[in-house]
Coordinates of C-alpha atoms in Angstrom, one line a residue:
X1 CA 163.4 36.5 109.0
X2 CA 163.9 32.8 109.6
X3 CA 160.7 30.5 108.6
X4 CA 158.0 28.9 110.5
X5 CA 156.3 25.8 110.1
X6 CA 157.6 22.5 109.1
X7 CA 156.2 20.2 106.4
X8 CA 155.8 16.0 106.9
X9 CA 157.6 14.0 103.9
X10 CA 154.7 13.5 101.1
X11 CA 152.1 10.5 101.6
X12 CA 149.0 11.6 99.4
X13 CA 147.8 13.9 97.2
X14 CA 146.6 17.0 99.0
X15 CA 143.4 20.2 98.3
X16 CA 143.0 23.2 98.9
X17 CA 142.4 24.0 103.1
X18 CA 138.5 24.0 103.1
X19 CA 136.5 25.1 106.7
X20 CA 134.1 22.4 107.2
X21 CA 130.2 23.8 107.3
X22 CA 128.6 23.7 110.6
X23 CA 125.6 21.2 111.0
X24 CA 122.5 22.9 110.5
X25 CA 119.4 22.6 112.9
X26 CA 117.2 22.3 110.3
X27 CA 118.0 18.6 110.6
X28 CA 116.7 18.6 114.1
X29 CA 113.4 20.4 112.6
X30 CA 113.2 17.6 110.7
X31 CA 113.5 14.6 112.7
X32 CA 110.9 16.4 115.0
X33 CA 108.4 16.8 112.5
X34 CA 109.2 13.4 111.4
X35 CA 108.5 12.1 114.8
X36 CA 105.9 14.3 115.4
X37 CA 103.9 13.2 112.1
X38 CA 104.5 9.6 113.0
X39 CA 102.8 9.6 117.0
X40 CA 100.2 12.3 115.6
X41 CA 99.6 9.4 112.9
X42 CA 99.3 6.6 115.4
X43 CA 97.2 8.5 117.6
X44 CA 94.7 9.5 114.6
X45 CA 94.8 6.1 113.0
X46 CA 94.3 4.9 117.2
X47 CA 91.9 7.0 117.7
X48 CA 89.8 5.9 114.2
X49 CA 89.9 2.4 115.1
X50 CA 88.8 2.3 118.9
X51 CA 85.7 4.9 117.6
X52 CA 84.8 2.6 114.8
X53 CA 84.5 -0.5 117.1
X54 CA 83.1 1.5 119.4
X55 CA 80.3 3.0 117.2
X56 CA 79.9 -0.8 115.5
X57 CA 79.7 -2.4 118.8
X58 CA 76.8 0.1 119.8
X59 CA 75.3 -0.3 116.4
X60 CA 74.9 -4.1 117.1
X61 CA 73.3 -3.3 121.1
X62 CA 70.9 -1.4 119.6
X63 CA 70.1 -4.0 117.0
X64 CA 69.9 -6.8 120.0
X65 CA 67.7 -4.6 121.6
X66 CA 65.1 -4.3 119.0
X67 CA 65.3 -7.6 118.4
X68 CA 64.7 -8.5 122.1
X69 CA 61.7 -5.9 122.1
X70 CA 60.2 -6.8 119.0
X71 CA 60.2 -10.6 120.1
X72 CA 58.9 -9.6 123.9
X73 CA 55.8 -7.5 122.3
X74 CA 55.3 -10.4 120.0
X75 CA 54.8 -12.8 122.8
X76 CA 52.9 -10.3 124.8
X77 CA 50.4 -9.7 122.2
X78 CA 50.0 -13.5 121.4
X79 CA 49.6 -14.3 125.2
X80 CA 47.0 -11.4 125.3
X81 CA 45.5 -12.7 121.8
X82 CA 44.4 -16.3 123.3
X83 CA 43.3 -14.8 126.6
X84 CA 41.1 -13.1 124.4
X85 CA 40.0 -15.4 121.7
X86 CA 40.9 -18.6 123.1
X87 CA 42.6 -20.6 120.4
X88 CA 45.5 -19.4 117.9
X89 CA 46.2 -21.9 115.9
X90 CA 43.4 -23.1 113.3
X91 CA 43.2 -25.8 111.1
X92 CA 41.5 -25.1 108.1
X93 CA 39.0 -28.5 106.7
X94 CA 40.1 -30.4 104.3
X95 CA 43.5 -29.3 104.9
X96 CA 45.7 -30.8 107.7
X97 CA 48.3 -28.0 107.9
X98 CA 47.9 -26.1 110.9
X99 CA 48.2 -22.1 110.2
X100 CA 47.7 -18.7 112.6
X101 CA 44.5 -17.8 113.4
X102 CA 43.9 -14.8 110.0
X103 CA 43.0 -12.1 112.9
X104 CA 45.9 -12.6 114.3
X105 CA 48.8 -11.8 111.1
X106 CA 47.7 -8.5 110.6
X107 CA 50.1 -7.6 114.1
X108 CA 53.0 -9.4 112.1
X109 CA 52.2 -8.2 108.7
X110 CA 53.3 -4.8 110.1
X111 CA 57.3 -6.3 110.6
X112 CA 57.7 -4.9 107.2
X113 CA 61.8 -4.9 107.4
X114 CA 62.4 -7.8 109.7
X115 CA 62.2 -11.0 109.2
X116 CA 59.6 -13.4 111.8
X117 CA 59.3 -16.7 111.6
X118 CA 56.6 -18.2 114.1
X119 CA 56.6 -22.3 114.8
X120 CA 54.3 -24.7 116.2
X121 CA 54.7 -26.9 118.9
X122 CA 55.6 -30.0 116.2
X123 CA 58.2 -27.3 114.9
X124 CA 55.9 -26.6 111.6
X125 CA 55.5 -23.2 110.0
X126 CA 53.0 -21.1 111.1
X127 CA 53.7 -17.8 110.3
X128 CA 56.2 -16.1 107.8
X129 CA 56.4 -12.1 107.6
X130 CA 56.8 -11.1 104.2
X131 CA 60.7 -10.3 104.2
X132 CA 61.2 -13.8 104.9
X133 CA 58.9 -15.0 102.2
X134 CA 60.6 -12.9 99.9
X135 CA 63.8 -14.8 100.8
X136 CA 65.2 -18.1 98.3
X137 CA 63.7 -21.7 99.8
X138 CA 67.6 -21.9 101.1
X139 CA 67.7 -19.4 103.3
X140 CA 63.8 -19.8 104.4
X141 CA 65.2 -23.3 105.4
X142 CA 68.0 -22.1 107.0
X143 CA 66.2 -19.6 109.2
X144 CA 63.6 -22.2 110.3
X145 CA 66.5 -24.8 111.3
X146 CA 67.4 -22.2 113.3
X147 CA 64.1 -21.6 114.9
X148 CA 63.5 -25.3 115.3
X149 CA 66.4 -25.8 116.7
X150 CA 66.4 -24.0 119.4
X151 CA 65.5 -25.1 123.1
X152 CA 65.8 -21.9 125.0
X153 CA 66.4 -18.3 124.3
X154 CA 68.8 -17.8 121.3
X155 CA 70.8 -15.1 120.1
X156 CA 73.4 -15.1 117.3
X157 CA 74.6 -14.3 113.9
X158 CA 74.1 -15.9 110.7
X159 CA 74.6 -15.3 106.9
X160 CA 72.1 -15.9 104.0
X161 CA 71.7 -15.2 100.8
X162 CA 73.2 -12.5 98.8
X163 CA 69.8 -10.5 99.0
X164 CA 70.1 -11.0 102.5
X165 CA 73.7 -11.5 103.7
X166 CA 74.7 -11.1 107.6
X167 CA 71.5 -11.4 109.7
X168 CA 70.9 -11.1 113.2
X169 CA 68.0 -13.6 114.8
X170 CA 67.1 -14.0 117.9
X171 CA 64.9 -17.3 118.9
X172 CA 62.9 -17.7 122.1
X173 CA 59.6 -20.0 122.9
X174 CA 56.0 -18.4 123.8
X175 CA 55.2 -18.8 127.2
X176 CA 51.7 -17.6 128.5
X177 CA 49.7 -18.6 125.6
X178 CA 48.4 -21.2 122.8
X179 CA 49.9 -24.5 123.7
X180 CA 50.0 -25.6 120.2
X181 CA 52.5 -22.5 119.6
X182 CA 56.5 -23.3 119.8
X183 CA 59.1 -20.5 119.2
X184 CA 59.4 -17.5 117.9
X185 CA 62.5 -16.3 115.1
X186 CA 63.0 -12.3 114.5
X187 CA 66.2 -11.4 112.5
X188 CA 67.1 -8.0 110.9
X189 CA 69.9 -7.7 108.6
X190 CA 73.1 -6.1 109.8
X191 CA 73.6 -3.5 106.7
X192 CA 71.2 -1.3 108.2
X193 CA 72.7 -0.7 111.8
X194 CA 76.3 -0.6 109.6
X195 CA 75.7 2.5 107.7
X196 CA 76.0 4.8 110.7
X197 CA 80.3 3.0 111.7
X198 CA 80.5 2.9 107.5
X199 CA 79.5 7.0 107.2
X200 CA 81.6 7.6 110.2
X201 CA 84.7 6.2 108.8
X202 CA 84.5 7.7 106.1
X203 CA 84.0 11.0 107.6
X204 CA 87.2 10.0 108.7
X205 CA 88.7 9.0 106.1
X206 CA 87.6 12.4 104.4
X207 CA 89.1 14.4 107.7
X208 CA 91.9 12.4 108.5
X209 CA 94.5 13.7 106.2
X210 CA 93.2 16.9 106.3
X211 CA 93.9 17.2 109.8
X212 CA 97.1 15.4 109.6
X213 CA 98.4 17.7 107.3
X214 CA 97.5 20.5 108.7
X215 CA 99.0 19.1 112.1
X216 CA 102.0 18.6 109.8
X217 CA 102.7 22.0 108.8
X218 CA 101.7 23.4 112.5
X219 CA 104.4 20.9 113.8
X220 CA 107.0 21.9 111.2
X221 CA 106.7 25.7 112.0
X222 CA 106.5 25.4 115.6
X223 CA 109.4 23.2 115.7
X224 CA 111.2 26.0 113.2
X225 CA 109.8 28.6 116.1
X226 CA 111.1 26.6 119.3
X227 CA 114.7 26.2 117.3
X228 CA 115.0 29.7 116.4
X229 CA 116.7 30.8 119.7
X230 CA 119.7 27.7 119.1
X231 CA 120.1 28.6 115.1
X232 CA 120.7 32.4 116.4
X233 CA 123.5 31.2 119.3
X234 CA 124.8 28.3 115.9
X235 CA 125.5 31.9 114.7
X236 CA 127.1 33.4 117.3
X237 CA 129.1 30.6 118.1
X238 CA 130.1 29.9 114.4
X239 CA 131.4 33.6 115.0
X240 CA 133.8 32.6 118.0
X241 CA 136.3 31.0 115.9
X242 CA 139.7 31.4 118.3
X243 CA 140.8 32.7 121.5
X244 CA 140.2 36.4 119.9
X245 CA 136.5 36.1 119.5
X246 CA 136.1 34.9 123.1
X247 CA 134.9 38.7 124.9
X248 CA 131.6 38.6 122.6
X249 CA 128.5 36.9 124.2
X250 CA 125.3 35.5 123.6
X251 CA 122.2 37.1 124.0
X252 CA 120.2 36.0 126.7
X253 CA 116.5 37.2 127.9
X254 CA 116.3 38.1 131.2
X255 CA 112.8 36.9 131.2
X256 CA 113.1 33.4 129.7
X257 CA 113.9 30.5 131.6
X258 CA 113.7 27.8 129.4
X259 CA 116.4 25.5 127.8
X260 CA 118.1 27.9 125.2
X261 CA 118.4 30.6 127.9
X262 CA 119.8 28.2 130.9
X263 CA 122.1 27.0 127.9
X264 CA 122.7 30.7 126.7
X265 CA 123.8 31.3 130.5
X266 CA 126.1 28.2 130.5
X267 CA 127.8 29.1 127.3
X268 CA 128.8 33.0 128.2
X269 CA 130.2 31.5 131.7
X270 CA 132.5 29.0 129.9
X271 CA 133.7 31.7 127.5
X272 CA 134.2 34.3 130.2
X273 CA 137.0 31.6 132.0
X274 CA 138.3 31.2 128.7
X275 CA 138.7 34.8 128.2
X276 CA 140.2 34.8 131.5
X277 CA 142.7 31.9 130.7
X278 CA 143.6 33.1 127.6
X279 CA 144.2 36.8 128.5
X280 CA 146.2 35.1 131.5
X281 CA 148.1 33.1 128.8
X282 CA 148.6 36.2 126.6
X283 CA 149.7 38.3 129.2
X284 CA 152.6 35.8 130.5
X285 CA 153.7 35.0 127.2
X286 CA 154.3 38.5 126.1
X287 CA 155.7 39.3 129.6
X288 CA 158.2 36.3 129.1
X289 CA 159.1 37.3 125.5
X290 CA 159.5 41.0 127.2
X291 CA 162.0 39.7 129.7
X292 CA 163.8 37.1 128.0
X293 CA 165.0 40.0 125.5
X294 CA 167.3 41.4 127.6
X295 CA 169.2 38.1 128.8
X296 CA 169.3 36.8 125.4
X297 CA 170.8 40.3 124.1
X298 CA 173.5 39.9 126.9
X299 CA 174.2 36.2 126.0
X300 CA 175.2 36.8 122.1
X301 CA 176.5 39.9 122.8
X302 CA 179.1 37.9 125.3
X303 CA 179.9 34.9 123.1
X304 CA 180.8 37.4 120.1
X305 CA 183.0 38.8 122.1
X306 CA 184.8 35.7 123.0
X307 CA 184.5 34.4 119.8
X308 CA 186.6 37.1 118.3
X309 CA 189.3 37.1 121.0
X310 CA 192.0 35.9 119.7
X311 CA 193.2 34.2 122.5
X312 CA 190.7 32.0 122.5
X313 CA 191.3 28.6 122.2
X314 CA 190.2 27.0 119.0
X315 CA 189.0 24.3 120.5
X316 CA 185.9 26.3 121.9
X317 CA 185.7 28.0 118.9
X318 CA 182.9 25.7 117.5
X319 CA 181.3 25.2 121.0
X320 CA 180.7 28.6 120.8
X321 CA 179.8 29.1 117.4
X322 CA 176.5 26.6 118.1
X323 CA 175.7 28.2 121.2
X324 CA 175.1 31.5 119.2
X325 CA 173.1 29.4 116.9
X326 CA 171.3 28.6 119.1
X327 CA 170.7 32.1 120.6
X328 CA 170.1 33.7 117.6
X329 CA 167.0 30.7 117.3
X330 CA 166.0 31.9 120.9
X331 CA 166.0 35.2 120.0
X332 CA 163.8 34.9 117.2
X333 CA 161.8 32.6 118.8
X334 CA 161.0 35.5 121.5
X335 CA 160.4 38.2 118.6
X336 CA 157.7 35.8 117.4
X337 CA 155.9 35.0 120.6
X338 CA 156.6 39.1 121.3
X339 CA 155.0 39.8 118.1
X340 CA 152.1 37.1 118.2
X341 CA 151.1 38.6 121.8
X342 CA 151.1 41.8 121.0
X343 CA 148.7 41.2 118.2
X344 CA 146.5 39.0 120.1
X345 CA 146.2 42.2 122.6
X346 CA 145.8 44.6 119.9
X347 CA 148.5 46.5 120.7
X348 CA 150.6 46.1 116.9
X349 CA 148.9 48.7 115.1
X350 CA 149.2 48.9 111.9
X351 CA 152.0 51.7 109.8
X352 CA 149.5 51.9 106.8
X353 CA 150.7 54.1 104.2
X354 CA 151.0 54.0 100.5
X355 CA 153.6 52.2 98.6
X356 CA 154.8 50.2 95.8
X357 CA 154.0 46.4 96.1
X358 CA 155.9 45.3 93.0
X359 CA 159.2 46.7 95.0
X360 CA 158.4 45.0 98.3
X361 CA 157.9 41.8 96.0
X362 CA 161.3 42.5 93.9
X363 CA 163.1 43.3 97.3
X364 CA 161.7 39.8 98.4
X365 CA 163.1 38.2 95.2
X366 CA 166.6 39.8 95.8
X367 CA 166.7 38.5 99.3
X368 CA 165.6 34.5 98.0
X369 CA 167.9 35.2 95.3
X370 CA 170.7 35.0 97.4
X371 CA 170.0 32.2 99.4
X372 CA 168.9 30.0 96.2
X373 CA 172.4 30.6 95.0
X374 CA 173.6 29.0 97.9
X375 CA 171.2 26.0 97.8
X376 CA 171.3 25.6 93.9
X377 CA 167.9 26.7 92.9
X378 CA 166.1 28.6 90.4
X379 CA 164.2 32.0 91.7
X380 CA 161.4 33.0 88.9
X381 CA 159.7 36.5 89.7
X382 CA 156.7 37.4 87.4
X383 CA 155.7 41.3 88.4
X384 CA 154.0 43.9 86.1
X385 CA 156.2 46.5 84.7
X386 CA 154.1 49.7 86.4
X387 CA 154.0 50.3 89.8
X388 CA 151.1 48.4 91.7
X389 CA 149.7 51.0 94.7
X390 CA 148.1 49.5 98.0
X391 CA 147.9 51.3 101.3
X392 CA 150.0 48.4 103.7
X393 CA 152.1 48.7 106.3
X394 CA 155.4 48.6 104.3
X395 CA 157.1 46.4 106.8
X396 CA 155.1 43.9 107.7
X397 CA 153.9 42.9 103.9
X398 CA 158.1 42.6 103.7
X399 CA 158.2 40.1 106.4
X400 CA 155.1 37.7 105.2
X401 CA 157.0 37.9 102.2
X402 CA 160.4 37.0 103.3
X403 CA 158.7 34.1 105.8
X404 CA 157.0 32.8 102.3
X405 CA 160.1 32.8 100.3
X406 CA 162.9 31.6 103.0
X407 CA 160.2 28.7 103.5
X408 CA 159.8 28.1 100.0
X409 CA 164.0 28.2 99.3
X410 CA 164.3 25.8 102.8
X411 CA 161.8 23.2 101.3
X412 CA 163.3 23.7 97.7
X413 CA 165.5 20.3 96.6
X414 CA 168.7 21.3 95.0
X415 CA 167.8 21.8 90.9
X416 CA 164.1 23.0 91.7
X417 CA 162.6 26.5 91.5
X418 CA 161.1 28.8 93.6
X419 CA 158.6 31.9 92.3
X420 CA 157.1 34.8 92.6
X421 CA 154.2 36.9 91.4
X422 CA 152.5 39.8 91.8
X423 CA 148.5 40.3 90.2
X424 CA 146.7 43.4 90.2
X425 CA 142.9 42.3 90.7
X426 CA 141.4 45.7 90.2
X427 CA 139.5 45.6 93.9
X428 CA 142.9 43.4 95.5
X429 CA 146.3 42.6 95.0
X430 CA 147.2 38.8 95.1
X431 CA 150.6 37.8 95.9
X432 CA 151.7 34.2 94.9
X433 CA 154.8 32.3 96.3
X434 CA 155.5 28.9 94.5
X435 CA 157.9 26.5 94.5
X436 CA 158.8 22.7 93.0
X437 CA 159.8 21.6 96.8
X438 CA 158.8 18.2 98.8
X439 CA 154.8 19.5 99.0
X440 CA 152.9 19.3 102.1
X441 CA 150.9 16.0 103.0
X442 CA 146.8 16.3 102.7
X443 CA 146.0 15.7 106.4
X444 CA 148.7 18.4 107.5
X445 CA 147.9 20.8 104.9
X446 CA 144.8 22.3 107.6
X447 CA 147.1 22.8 110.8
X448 CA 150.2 24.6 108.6
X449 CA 149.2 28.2 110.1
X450 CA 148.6 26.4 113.6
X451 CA 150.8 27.9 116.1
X452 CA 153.8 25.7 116.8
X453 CA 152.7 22.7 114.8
X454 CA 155.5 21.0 113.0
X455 CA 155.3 18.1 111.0
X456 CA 156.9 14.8 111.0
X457 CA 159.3 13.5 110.8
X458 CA 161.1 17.3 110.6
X459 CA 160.1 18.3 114.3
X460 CA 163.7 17.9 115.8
X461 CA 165.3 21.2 116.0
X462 CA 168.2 19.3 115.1
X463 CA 167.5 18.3 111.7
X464 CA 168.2 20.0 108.1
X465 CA 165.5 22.1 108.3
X466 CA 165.3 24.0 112.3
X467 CA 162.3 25.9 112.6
X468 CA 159.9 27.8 115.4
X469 CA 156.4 26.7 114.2
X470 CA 155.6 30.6 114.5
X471 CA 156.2 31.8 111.1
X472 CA 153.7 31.0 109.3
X473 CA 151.1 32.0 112.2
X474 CA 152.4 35.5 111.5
X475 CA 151.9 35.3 107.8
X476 CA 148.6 34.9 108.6
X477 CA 148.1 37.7 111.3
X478 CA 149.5 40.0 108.9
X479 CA 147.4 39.2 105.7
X480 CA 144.1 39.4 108.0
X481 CA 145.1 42.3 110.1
X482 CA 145.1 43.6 106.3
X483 CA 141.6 43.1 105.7
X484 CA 143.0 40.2 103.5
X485 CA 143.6 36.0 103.3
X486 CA 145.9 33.5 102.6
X487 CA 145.6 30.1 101.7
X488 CA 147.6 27.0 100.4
X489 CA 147.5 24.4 97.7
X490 CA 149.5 21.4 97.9
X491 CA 150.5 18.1 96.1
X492 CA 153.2 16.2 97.6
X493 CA 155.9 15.4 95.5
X494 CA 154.9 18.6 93.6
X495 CA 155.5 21.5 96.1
X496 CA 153.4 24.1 97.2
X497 CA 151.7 27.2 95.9
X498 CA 150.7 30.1 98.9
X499 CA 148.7 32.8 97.7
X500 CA 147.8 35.8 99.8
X501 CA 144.8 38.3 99.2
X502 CA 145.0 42.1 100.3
X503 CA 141.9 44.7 99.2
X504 CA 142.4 47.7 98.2
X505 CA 139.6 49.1 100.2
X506 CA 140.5 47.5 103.1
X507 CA 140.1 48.6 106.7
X508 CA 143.2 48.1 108.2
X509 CA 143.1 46.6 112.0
X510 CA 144.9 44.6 114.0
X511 CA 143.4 41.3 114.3
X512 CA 142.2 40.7 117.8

């Protein structure tokens, strides 16, 4: 039982052989909620903002337009006022200040919220509602500037006092009546006409969040909903780990034809070529292995005959001997690949029956025994003094643990030790193979049960330590057609600890 993989000279300090997780989709729920939340939140805060302006712009029309009627009706009714009664504009005696004929305020005494401001022709005061008059001497100033000032029609924006603050006005000069009459001011203040945009945002700013949260959670769920059909195929696929997994499929509905299905579709195509290629590999390699038996059986069997001829000469005596080396590493070579295609077809059932571990394990230590003593090192065997029961297959459990020790003696410096040991669990038997050797390097330590991997600088099948790269690929075959595991710890400099896992209720299978 010759060993398997080779081991790369020690660089760093190595751990345990881990499977790396597989990236969850939940992060892909995530960023889409994340950029869901952030467009829904531009188009809300968007959407707020053109409203807003919208509603304030309209506010402000609708203030214009009053102002524009209530300035037309005023003129109107002073045009209709002098057709009437002839003169407006009255001076009382004894008193040189000109003043609005007292039938006429009681029309302007009714602009009880706006403010009117009516000039002579010599820009004096006529006429002052009582909003105005209620206004500082500033700001009563300030509004008649502005009504004096003007030549023509006026409209604009203006701020007064505190009591008053932004105003509207709109100046314009009567036509069609008392000549001694000049223009005309009606304001309103702007807080009025701001209430209805000021209660709409903050109806807004009540609703807002309300609705963007609840657009939020919608989001999140419906993005969970859309990737449910790619976590279920993240599970089948995290299922398909090697070429062995490669018949199962992954559901597809007939009746969708959206993404995840077309990508459903692709994904069970690829896998049926691979299943193809690798049943086509399989089958070659175990009908190779078959056939190269025979030859190879024919070969050794005709160079030990010439080798113990004695008339041959002794100079081809050592040619010889290394071509039956090298047979012999054919030929086990071929028993490998025989017995790694066979189990890939499922057609190396299992000889389960009961036995006694602990003598498999002391057979084991016999064997390493023997070829320590050639190599100069220490074989340790810790097994418990009873018998230890487990239903195996007698043979193969001998041969993972011959590979484990011949590896362990092979990578074993001269002075170092080399141990076994056997640990009844209760619900599984764990067997332990340990030795002081040169270690295994932390970025090889993941590929040792790799089919034909071998480490540098050791590849060369000429060097002190040949190999087939199989060995340890069949240690593994055989602990999981078991029901169990193995795995490896590893320090370079400070050898290498393999520890192998069989239940006791397992369901023995041949791993395919």
């Amino acid at each position: 039982h010759a060993w398997s993989t080779e081991c790369r000279a020690p660089r760093s300090p190595s751990v345990l052989r881990v499977r790396s997780p597989v990236p969850s989709v939940v992060s892909i729920r995530r960023r889409l909620t994340i950029g869901y939340a952030a467009a829904l939140a531009i188009t809300i805060v968007g959407f707020g903002v053109i409203l807003y302006l919208n509603r304030r712009s309209a506010s402000f029309a609708d203030l214009d337009n009053r102002l524009e009627l209530e300035s037309r009706l005023s003129e109107r009714y002073l045009a209709d006022s002098y057709r009437v009664l002839g003169e407006l504009v009255i001076t009382i005696e004894n008193d040189t200040t000109p003043s609005l004929g007292a039938n006429i305020t009681p029309y302007f005494d009714s602009f009880r919220d706006d403010y009117l401001i009516l000039l002579g022709k010599d820009g004096r005061v006529l006429y002052l509602s009582n909003p105005v008059a209620a206004l500082s001497f500033a700001s009563i100033d300030q509004l008649t500037r502005l009504a004096a000032g003007a030549s023509k029609r006026e409209l604009g924006t203006t701020t007064i006092d505190p009591a008053g603050g932004l105003v509207r006005y709109l100046v314009m000069p009567i036509t069609g009546s008392d000549p001694k009459l000049g223009n005309i001011l009606v304001a309103a203040s702007t807080s009025s006409n701001a209430i209805a945009p000021q209660a709409l945002l903050r109806s807004m700013l009540v609703i807002a969040p309300i609705t963007f949260i609840a657009s939020i959670l919608l989001g999140y769920w419906l993005a969970g909903s859309s990737l449910k059909p790619l976590e279920k195929m993240v599970d089948e696929l995290t299922e398909i780990t090697d070429g062995r997994s490669l018949h199962r499929r992954l559901p597809v509905d007939a009746r969708a034809n959206d993404e995840p299905a077309r990508l459903a579709q692709a994904a069970n195509g690829m896998f049926e070529r691979l299943e193809q290629s690798f049943a086509a590999q399989q089958r070659f390699v175990a009908d190779a292995s078959h056939e190269l038996k025979t030859p190879l059986m024919v070969l050794r069997a005709g160079v030990e005959r010439v080798l113990v001829n004695p008339n041959t000469p002794p100079e081809s005596l050592q040619p010889l001997d290394e071509s039956l080396e090298e047979i012999n590493r054919m030929t086990e070579l071929v028993e490998n690949l025989l017995t790694l295609a066979r189990a890939d077809e499922g057609l190396s059932p299992l000889a389960v029956e009961e036995c006694d571990v602990a003598e498999l394990v002391n057979e084991a230590a016999e064997t390493a025994g023997m070829l320590a003593e050639l190599a100069g090192i220490e074989v340790r065997t810790q097994v418990p003094p009873g018998p230890v029961l487990l239903n195996v297959d007698r043979n193969r459990v001998r041969q993972l643990l011959l590979n484990l020790v011949t590896n362990a003696v092979k990578y074993t410096p001269r002075g170092g030790q080399v141990g076994l040991g056997l640990a009844d669990q209760g619900s599984a038997v764990e067997f332990v193979v340990r030795d002081t050797g040169i270690g295994i390097a932390a970025g090889d330590l993941p590929h040792i049960f790799d089919r034909f991997w071998r480490a540098d600088p050791v590849r060369s099948r000429e060097s002190d330590r040949p190999g087939t790269g199989l060995g340890l690929a069949i240690t593994k075959w055989i602990a999981e057609a078991h029901g169990g595991s193995i795995s490896a710890q590893s320090r370079p400099g400070r050898g290498t600890i393999f520890t192998v896992s069989l239940p006791r209720q397992q369901q023995p299978a041949v791993v395919s």
